[in-house]
Amino acid sequence: MKTTFTAAAIAALLAAGHATAQAYTSDGTARGQSQTEVIEVGADHQFMNVRATYNRFEMEDSTNPMNKLSGPCFGVLEVRGGAVEGNGVCVLDGLEGDRVTLGWNARRRDPQGNIHGYWHISSGSGLWLQASGGGTFMSSVNPANGTATNTLRGAVTLR
């Protein structure tokens, strides 16, 4: 038996395959507590072993699957002559029990001490198994009490 597909049928099949993908704007804020170990190397050169445990992500779009994620983010920053570079990972759990890992790369520090950089989805389970996406972040920590606030911009797609 020979099967012939028209252009319209092929387009319909392709559209059906993409219909399961759901895109979300991932603008929001994560709040938690931070702990930082500073290792001095020399004058104006240090490494920072950072860890923040976020108790809740609050996304502007409440239907975003990142909304209400929680868990630790950790990594290492090198600060030299005012320049910042570093990377790490976040291992986050959703309310549905699925897990997503986000990679992050720090690229600069502003005059207020906030760290700016990029984040991306590395891997995940369940809902996050074939997810993709990323964006930018700005992380700030109150040195008096360790309160961490991470402002995210970007997008994610679930497949």
Backbone as a chain_set.jsonl record, in Angstrom:
{"seq": "MKTTFTAAAIAALLAAGHATAQAYTSDGTARGQSQTEVIEVGADHQFMNVRATYNRFEMEDSTNPMNKLSGPCFGVLEVRGGAVEGNGVCVLDGLEGDRVTLGWNARRRDPQGNIHGYWHISSGSGLWLQASGGGTFMSSVNPANGTATNTLRGAVTLR", "coords": {"N": [[0.841, -1.171, 0.0], [0.611, 2.128, -0.889], [1.283, 5.296, 0.459], [0.364, 8.617, 0.093], [1.188, 11.895, 0.84], [-0.213, 15.085, 1.026], [0.84, 18.529, 0.723], [-0.6, 20.043, 2.577], [-1.396, 18.058, 4.401], [1.072, 17.258, 5.414], [1.897, 19.64, 6.62], [-0.086, 19.802, 8.597], [0.556, 17.551, 10.155], [3.11, 18.287, 11.094], [2.436, 20.589, 12.548], [0.846, 19.441, 14.522], [2.758, 18.01, 15.903], [4.184, 20.066, 17.069], [2.32, 21.222, 18.66], [2.286, 20.371, 21.253], [4.251, 21.754, 22.559], [4.832, 24.287, 24.92], [5.21, 27.642, 25.517], [6.556, 30.021, 27.81], [6.789, 33.243, 29.252], [9.388, 34.112, 31.322], [9.616, 36.001, 33.525], [10.315, 37.224, 36.673], [10.734, 36.878, 40.28], [12.94, 35.453, 42.633], [13.19, 34.525, 46.022], [15.131, 34.213, 48.998], [17.621, 32.823, 51.216], [21.072, 33.587, 51.614], [24.423, 32.339, 51.696], [27.806, 33.07, 51.888], [31.132, 32.309, 51.287], [34.139, 33.914, 51.478], [37.213, 33.944, 49.889], [40.278, 35.222, 50.111], [42.727, 36.122, 47.757], [44.631, 37.95, 47.015], [45.528, 41.454, 46.951], [42.655, 43.097, 46.048], [41.61, 40.817, 44.799], [39.654, 38.017, 44.842], [37.926, 34.965, 45.653], [34.614, 33.762, 45.675], [32.625, 31.544, 47.303], [29.505, 30.725, 46.742], [26.157, 30.279, 47.935], [22.753, 30.073, 47.709], [19.6, 29.55, 49.071], [16.589, 29.27, 47.751], [13.3, 29.906, 48.683], [11.02, 30.31, 47.278], [9.964, 30.893, 43.997], [8.533, 33.558, 42.316], [6.681, 34.192, 39.686], [5.785, 36.571, 37.129], [3.792, 35.703, 35.401], [1.461, 33.694, 36.553], [0.841, 31.137, 35.69], [3.133, 30.062, 34.769], [5.413, 27.38, 34.79], [7.656, 27.699, 36.356], [6.844, 29.126, 38.497], [6.655, 29.164, 41.938], [8.778, 27.385, 42.265], [11.457, 25.932, 44.199], [14.559, 25.735, 46.035], [18.169, 25.055, 46.166], [20.8, 27.22, 44.918], [24.085, 27.305, 43.722], [27.615, 28.035, 43.488], [30.715, 29.405, 42.131], [32.351, 32.496, 42.28], [34.7, 34.684, 40.782], [36.326, 37.53, 41.738], [38.013, 40.213, 40.557], [39.816, 43.071, 40.555], [37.432, 44.541, 40.443], [36.049, 43.342, 38.383], [33.814, 40.655, 37.632], [33.4, 37.18, 37.403], [32.0, 33.991, 36.891], [30.321, 30.845, 37.641], [27.601, 28.49, 38.053], [25.039, 26.356, 39.408], [21.521, 25.731, 39.761], [19.338, 23.706, 41.591], [16.212, 22.848, 41.412], [12.97, 22.323, 42.789], [9.619, 21.631, 41.84], [6.13, 22.19, 42.657], [4.751, 19.988, 41.778], [6.466, 17.91, 42.099], [8.412, 17.494, 40.212], [11.732, 18.093, 38.944], [14.087, 20.642, 38.08], [17.123, 21.724, 36.605], [19.059, 24.602, 36.557], [21.562, 26.278, 34.837], [23.953, 28.835, 35.537], [25.678, 31.88, 34.686], [27.778, 34.289, 35.799], [28.495, 37.666, 34.972], [29.02, 40.37, 35.484], [29.343, 43.01, 37.968], [27.353, 45.468, 39.4], [27.489, 48.993, 40.436], [26.084, 48.983, 42.873], [26.605, 46.53, 43.905], [25.183, 44.344, 42.984], [24.947, 41.234, 41.266], [25.126, 40.429, 37.86], [24.005, 38.415, 35.122], [23.638, 35.437, 33.084], [21.175, 32.841, 32.657], [20.22, 29.404, 32.109], [18.235, 26.574, 31.134], [19.34, 23.453, 32.132], [18.824, 20.677, 32.569], [16.291, 18.241, 33.479], [13.444, 16.653, 35.114], [10.412, 14.757, 34.637], [7.918, 17.048, 34.036], [9.869, 18.848, 33.196], [11.598, 17.463, 31.571], [12.225, 17.681, 28.755], [12.569, 20.378, 28.519], [13.456, 23.75, 27.544], [15.285, 26.848, 27.417], [15.997, 30.14, 28.776], [17.659, 33.12, 30.029], [18.251, 36.321, 31.497], [19.704, 37.401, 34.645], [19.603, 39.199, 37.782], [21.193, 39.348, 40.729], [20.902, 40.004, 44.136], [22.142, 40.514, 47.434], [21.437, 41.082, 50.789], [23.801, 42.269, 52.88], [23.616, 42.494, 55.65], [21.729, 40.647, 56.663], [21.676, 38.433, 54.978], [19.586, 38.016, 53.209], [18.434, 37.02, 50.1], [17.731, 38.087, 46.808], [16.662, 37.381, 43.627], [16.288, 38.499, 40.476], [14.678, 37.593, 37.577], [14.667, 37.406, 34.002], [13.368, 36.298, 30.895], [12.621, 33.289, 29.022], [10.881, 30.143, 28.886], [10.383, 26.915, 27.44], [8.266, 24.203, 27.387], [8.138, 20.821, 26.397]], "CA": [[0.0, 0.0, 0.0], [1.384, 3.351, -1.013], [0.646, 6.441, 1.088], [0.801, 9.892, -0.457], [0.81, 13.019, 1.688], [-0.244, 16.403, 0.39], [1.537, 19.568, 1.497], [-1.464, 20.406, 3.699], [-1.338, 16.975, 5.389], [2.391, 17.329, 6.052], [1.853, 20.81, 7.51], [-0.924, 19.452, 9.741], [1.333, 16.637, 11.0], [4.155, 19.077, 11.755], [1.783, 21.455, 13.527], [0.419, 18.592, 15.636], [3.957, 17.689, 16.677], [4.598, 21.249, 17.816], [1.219, 21.683, 19.502], [2.53, 20.008, 22.64], [5.213, 22.684, 23.153], [4.198, 25.429, 25.57], [6.206, 28.663, 25.843], [6.201, 30.929, 28.901], [7.707, 34.317, 29.598], [9.87, 33.772, 32.661], [10.002, 37.183, 34.274], [9.868, 37.089, 38.053], [11.68, 37.065, 41.369], [13.14, 34.372, 43.599], [13.627, 35.07, 47.32], [15.632, 33.205, 49.916], [18.752, 33.153, 52.089], [22.371, 33.354, 50.989], [25.639, 32.167, 52.5], [28.95, 33.262, 51.012], [32.47, 32.177, 51.853], [35.068, 34.724, 50.69], [38.604, 33.488, 49.99], [41.157, 36.284, 49.604], [43.918, 35.665, 47.051], [45.566, 39.068, 47.072], [44.887, 42.765, 46.914], [41.603, 43.254, 45.046], [41.373, 39.55, 44.092], [39.053, 37.054, 45.758], [36.947, 33.993, 45.18], [33.447, 33.69, 46.541], [31.858, 30.313, 47.236], [28.17, 31.243, 47.041], [25.017, 29.357, 48.001], [21.492, 30.69, 48.099], [18.477, 28.627, 49.079], [15.376, 30.038, 47.432], [12.118, 29.208, 49.179], [9.889, 30.46, 46.368], [10.025, 31.713, 42.799], [7.249, 34.205, 42.037], [6.726, 34.648, 38.307], [4.721, 37.512, 36.768], [2.748, 34.848, 34.841], [1.253, 32.667, 37.583], [0.723, 29.812, 35.075], [4.481, 29.621, 34.412], [5.805, 26.242, 35.632], [8.713, 28.112, 37.287], [6.192, 29.729, 39.654], [6.706, 28.381, 43.177], [9.954, 26.517, 42.381], [12.282, 26.209, 45.378], [15.753, 24.915, 46.135], [19.452, 25.744, 46.259], [21.669, 27.626, 43.815], [25.436, 27.387, 44.273], [28.661, 28.203, 42.49], [31.918, 30.138, 42.518], [32.614, 33.754, 41.578], [36.013, 35.283, 40.927], [36.259, 38.99, 41.702], [39.373, 40.708, 40.373], [39.82, 44.445, 40.068], [36.073, 44.983, 40.186], [35.401, 42.46, 37.407], [33.236, 39.431, 38.205], [33.152, 36.079, 36.482], [31.749, 32.762, 37.626], [29.18, 30.045, 37.198], [27.059, 27.554, 39.016], [23.822, 25.622, 39.055], [20.392, 25.704, 40.689], [18.596, 22.442, 41.553], [14.942, 23.371, 41.898], [11.829, 21.414, 42.829], [8.306, 22.221, 41.645], [5.074, 21.667, 43.526], [4.296, 18.699, 41.257], [7.491, 16.909, 42.385], [9.418, 17.444, 39.159], [12.953, 18.849, 39.252], [14.764, 21.291, 36.959], [18.408, 22.334, 36.934], [19.386, 25.804, 35.795], [22.944, 26.722, 34.88], [24.071, 30.294, 35.517], [26.993, 32.469, 34.437], [27.874, 35.69, 36.249], [29.328, 38.419, 34.033], [29.432, 41.69, 35.969], [28.773, 43.512, 39.22], [27.053, 46.889, 39.248], [27.997, 49.802, 41.566], [25.371, 48.632, 44.107], [27.044, 45.202, 44.334], [24.347, 43.296, 42.4], [25.597, 40.406, 40.26], [24.318, 40.271, 36.647], [24.48, 37.341, 34.253], [22.731, 34.659, 32.241], [20.76, 31.522, 33.136], [19.646, 28.525, 31.087], [17.793, 25.263, 31.613], [20.333, 22.416, 31.838], [18.174, 19.365, 32.509], [15.15, 18.158, 34.371], [12.675, 15.411, 35.145], [8.97, 14.954, 34.518], [7.511, 18.219, 33.265], [11.063, 19.558, 32.73], [12.477, 16.521, 30.884], [12.695, 18.2, 27.466], [12.403, 21.835, 28.553], [14.568, 24.581, 27.099], [15.072, 28.269, 27.655], [16.961, 30.869, 29.584], [17.511, 34.566, 30.051], [19.201, 37.09, 32.306], [19.37, 37.541, 36.063], [20.295, 40.148, 38.639], [21.144, 38.791, 42.069], [21.344, 40.905, 45.2], [22.141, 39.934, 48.778], [21.553, 42.049, 51.87], [24.911, 41.779, 53.7], [23.273, 42.512, 57.075], [20.968, 39.474, 57.101], [21.785, 37.337, 54.02], [18.405, 37.88, 52.363], [18.795, 36.991, 48.681], [16.678, 38.353, 45.828], [17.167, 37.13, 42.286], [15.31, 38.942, 39.489], [14.871, 36.853, 36.327], [13.992, 37.761, 32.75], [13.649, 35.271, 29.899], [11.519, 32.453, 28.558], [11.08, 28.694, 28.895], [9.455, 26.133, 26.622], [8.095, 22.8, 27.782], [7.756, 19.991, 25.242]], "C": [[0.886, 1.233, 0.0], [0.597, 4.49, -0.379], [1.231, 7.716, 0.501], [0.286, 10.998, 0.451], [0.821, 14.297, 0.868], [0.525, 17.378, 1.269], [0.715, 19.964, 2.717], [-1.418, 19.34, 4.792], [-0.012, 17.0, 6.137], [2.43, 18.503, 7.029], [1.032, 20.511, 8.756], [-0.19, 18.519, 10.694], [2.423, 17.392, 11.77], [3.561, 19.971, 12.834], [1.338, 20.65, 14.738], [1.6, 18.225, 16.515], [4.42, 18.852, 17.528], [3.523, 21.739, 18.766], [1.464, 21.366, 20.963], [3.54, 20.932, 23.314], [4.464, 23.886, 23.709], [5.29, 26.4, 25.991], [5.666, 29.596, 26.917], [7.248, 32.027, 29.002], [8.095, 34.099, 31.047], [10.444, 34.984, 33.38], [9.452, 37.036, 35.683], [10.994, 37.256, 39.031], [11.734, 35.822, 42.236], [13.676, 35.003, 44.881], [14.078, 33.938, 48.229], [16.751, 33.737, 50.779], [20.056, 32.764, 51.42], [23.456, 33.175, 52.046], [26.81, 32.274, 51.534], [30.236, 33.113, 51.806], [33.418, 32.937, 50.922], [36.481, 34.23, 50.954], [39.477, 34.541, 49.314], [42.389, 35.656, 48.955], [45.015, 36.713, 47.15], [44.79, 40.366, 47.074], [43.904, 42.824, 45.753], [41.38, 41.998, 44.198], [40.854, 38.538, 45.104], [38.152, 36.09, 45.015], [35.819, 33.956, 46.193], [32.725, 32.378, 46.269], [30.445, 30.693, 47.686], [27.136, 30.121, 47.046], [23.814, 30.154, 48.473], [20.42, 29.616, 48.042], [17.216, 29.456, 48.908], [14.162, 29.25, 47.889], [10.91, 29.381, 48.261], [10.242, 31.367, 45.198], [8.623, 32.285, 42.579], [7.334, 34.824, 40.65], [5.565, 35.603, 38.035], [3.532, 36.774, 36.157], [2.554, 33.686, 35.808], [1.08, 31.267, 37.004], [2.091, 29.262, 34.668], [4.89, 28.471, 35.331], [6.956, 26.577, 36.588], [8.121, 28.714, 38.563], [6.193, 28.734, 40.816], [7.82, 27.337, 43.219], [10.7, 26.874, 43.662], [13.493, 25.283, 45.367], [17.021, 25.739, 46.123], [20.06, 26.121, 44.91], [23.062, 27.779, 44.426], [26.444, 27.511, 43.15], [29.82, 29.012, 43.038], [32.043, 31.381, 41.637], [34.058, 34.152, 41.809], [35.848, 36.791, 40.759], [37.695, 39.494, 41.647], [39.306, 42.109, 39.787], [38.438, 44.972, 39.738], [35.336, 44.138, 39.168], [34.92, 41.187, 38.102], [33.031, 38.415, 37.096], [32.916, 34.832, 37.321], [30.564, 32.018, 37.073], [28.749, 29.099, 38.284], [25.793, 26.915, 38.495], [22.775, 25.811, 40.152], [19.692, 24.361, 40.504], [17.26, 22.729, 42.235], [13.82, 22.345, 41.781], [10.541, 22.194, 42.64], [7.293, 21.585, 42.567], [4.603, 20.294, 43.084], [5.326, 17.593, 41.468], [8.548, 16.776, 41.317], [10.582, 18.36, 39.516], [13.539, 19.431, 37.973], [16.101, 21.834, 37.45], [18.654, 23.49, 35.98], [20.877, 26.072, 35.942], [22.966, 28.241, 34.887], [25.523, 30.712, 35.32], [26.947, 33.929, 34.853], [28.842, 36.429, 35.336], [29.752, 39.796, 34.516], [28.781, 42.008, 37.31], [28.535, 45.005, 39.036], [27.542, 47.669, 40.471], [27.309, 49.512, 42.901], [25.76, 47.253, 44.632], [26.201, 44.057, 43.8], [25.132, 42.549, 41.323], [24.625, 40.21, 39.091], [24.895, 39.145, 35.801], [23.363, 36.675, 33.496], [22.395, 33.332, 32.906], [20.181, 30.725, 31.969], [19.212, 27.212, 31.729], [18.824, 24.234, 31.174], [19.683, 21.055, 31.638], [16.976, 19.366, 33.446], [14.497, 16.796, 34.323], [11.199, 15.756, 35.023], [8.634, 16.077, 33.554], [8.693, 18.906, 32.586], [11.981, 18.702, 31.864], [13.036, 17.049, 29.57], [12.54, 19.717, 27.386], [13.648, 22.534, 28.026], [14.261, 26.021, 27.461], [16.15, 28.871, 28.521], [16.707, 32.354, 29.505], [18.599, 35.219, 30.864], [18.764, 37.084, 33.764], [20.142, 38.704, 36.674], [20.101, 39.661, 40.069], [21.665, 39.81, 43.071], [21.22, 40.196, 46.54], [22.296, 41.07, 49.78], [22.66, 41.556, 52.8], [24.591, 41.723, 55.193], [22.579, 41.236, 57.528], [20.988, 38.295, 56.122], [20.569, 37.125, 53.14], [18.815, 38.008, 50.901], [17.56, 37.248, 47.828], [17.292, 38.193, 44.451], [16.053, 37.485, 41.299], [15.643, 38.299, 38.15], [14.094, 37.487, 35.183], [14.314, 36.651, 31.764], [12.41, 34.521, 29.498], [11.899, 30.982, 28.677], [10.035, 28.051, 27.991], [9.458, 24.705, 27.132], [7.629, 22.029, 26.564], [7.013, 18.759, 25.708]], "O": [[1.806, 1.349, 0.81], [-0.598, 4.647, -0.633], [2.45, 7.872, 0.422], [-0.896, 11.039, 0.791], [1.755, 14.553, 0.109], [0.823, 17.081, 2.426], [1.279, 20.198, 3.786], [-1.404, 19.671, 5.978], [0.027, 16.789, 7.349], [2.94, 18.37, 8.141], [1.407, 20.919, 9.855], [-0.297, 18.672, 11.911], [2.625, 17.154, 12.961], [4.129, 20.093, 13.919], [1.442, 21.129, 15.867], [1.466, 18.138, 17.735], [4.991, 18.648, 18.599], [3.795, 22.598, 19.605], [0.903, 22.03, 21.835], [3.673, 20.893, 24.538], [3.577, 24.435, 23.057], [6.196, 26.03, 26.738], [4.479, 29.922, 26.936], [8.444, 31.775, 28.856], [7.232, 33.922, 31.906], [11.606, 34.991, 33.789], [8.268, 36.758, 35.869], [12.079, 37.715, 38.675], [10.707, 35.212, 42.535], [14.514, 35.904, 44.835], [13.496, 32.853, 48.235], [16.834, 34.935, 51.047], [20.138, 31.738, 50.744], [23.414, 33.768, 53.124], [26.807, 31.64, 50.479], [30.403, 33.719, 52.864], [33.494, 32.644, 49.729], [36.899, 34.11, 52.106], [39.419, 34.725, 48.098], [43.019, 34.768, 49.531], [46.186, 36.388, 47.345], [43.564, 40.381, 47.183], [44.287, 42.621, 44.6], [41.008, 42.091, 43.028], [41.52, 38.236, 46.095], [37.684, 36.361, 43.91], [36.031, 34.099, 47.398], [32.271, 32.125, 45.153], [30.214, 30.952, 48.867], [27.222, 29.16, 46.282], [23.857, 30.822, 49.506], [20.341, 28.86, 47.073], [16.828, 30.23, 49.782], [14.0, 28.081, 47.539], [9.899, 28.698, 48.425], [10.753, 32.47, 45.385], [7.636, 31.553, 42.653], [7.98, 35.855, 40.459], [4.494, 35.471, 38.628], [2.386, 37.171, 36.368], [3.394, 32.79, 35.875], [1.162, 30.291, 37.75], [2.189, 28.104, 34.262], [4.728, 28.581, 36.546], [7.21, 25.826, 37.529], [8.801, 28.804, 39.585], [5.769, 27.589, 40.661], [7.824, 26.486, 44.108], [10.585, 27.996, 44.155], [13.466, 24.202, 44.778], [16.972, 26.968, 46.076], [19.863, 25.438, 43.905], [23.204, 28.322, 45.522], [26.171, 27.142, 42.008], [29.907, 29.274, 44.238], [31.865, 31.324, 40.42], [34.584, 33.979, 42.908], [35.299, 37.262, 39.763], [38.492, 39.245, 42.551], [38.809, 42.315, 38.68], [38.297, 45.784, 38.824], [34.11, 44.208, 39.091], [35.549, 40.707, 39.044], [32.557, 38.737, 36.006], [33.564, 34.642, 38.35], [29.885, 32.486, 36.159], [29.428, 28.924, 39.295], [25.514, 26.93, 37.296], [23.108, 26.024, 41.318], [19.477, 23.929, 39.372], [17.179, 22.838, 43.458], [13.735, 21.601, 40.804], [10.373, 23.278, 43.199], [7.565, 20.558, 43.188], [4.113, 19.512, 43.899], [5.095, 16.454, 41.061], [9.5, 16.015, 41.491], [10.427, 19.294, 40.303], [13.496, 18.803, 36.916], [16.203, 22.34, 38.568], [18.481, 23.372, 34.767], [21.397, 26.09, 37.057], [22.086, 28.873, 34.302], [26.456, 30.017, 35.72], [26.163, 34.711, 34.316], [29.886, 35.891, 34.966], [30.736, 40.345, 34.02], [27.814, 41.37, 37.726], [29.418, 45.724, 38.569], [27.969, 47.058, 41.451], [27.889, 49.768, 43.956], [25.293, 46.846, 45.695], [26.47, 42.9, 44.125], [25.888, 43.154, 40.563], [23.459, 39.872, 39.292], [26.108, 38.94, 35.763], [22.293, 37.247, 33.286], [23.215, 32.763, 33.627], [19.716, 31.289, 30.979], [19.763, 26.796, 32.748], [19.152, 24.144, 29.991], [19.957, 20.365, 30.656], [16.687, 20.358, 34.115], [14.93, 15.902, 33.595], [10.786, 16.889, 35.27], [9.029, 16.047, 32.388], [8.534, 19.485, 31.511], [13.045, 19.169, 31.458], [14.224, 16.874, 29.301], [12.397, 20.271, 26.296], [14.749, 21.983, 28.056], [13.122, 26.369, 27.772], [17.09, 28.197, 28.942], [15.682, 32.8, 28.989], [19.73, 34.735, 30.916], [17.608, 36.8, 34.08], [21.177, 39.131, 36.163], [18.974, 39.574, 40.556], [22.729, 40.401, 42.883], [20.316, 39.388, 46.753], [23.178, 41.918, 49.639], [22.489, 40.525, 53.452], [25.235, 40.974, 55.929], [22.803, 40.779, 58.649], [20.382, 37.261, 56.4], [20.518, 36.149, 52.392], [19.461, 38.98, 50.509], [16.486, 36.703, 48.084], [18.32, 38.797, 44.145], [15.001, 36.846, 41.288], [16.757, 38.442, 37.646], [13.006, 38.031, 35.375], [15.42, 36.111, 31.787], [11.293, 35.025, 29.611], [13.071, 30.618, 28.583], [8.942, 28.586, 27.807], [10.508, 24.081, 27.287], [6.816, 22.525, 25.783], [6.608, 17.935, 24.888]]}, "num_chains": 1, "name": "protein.A"}
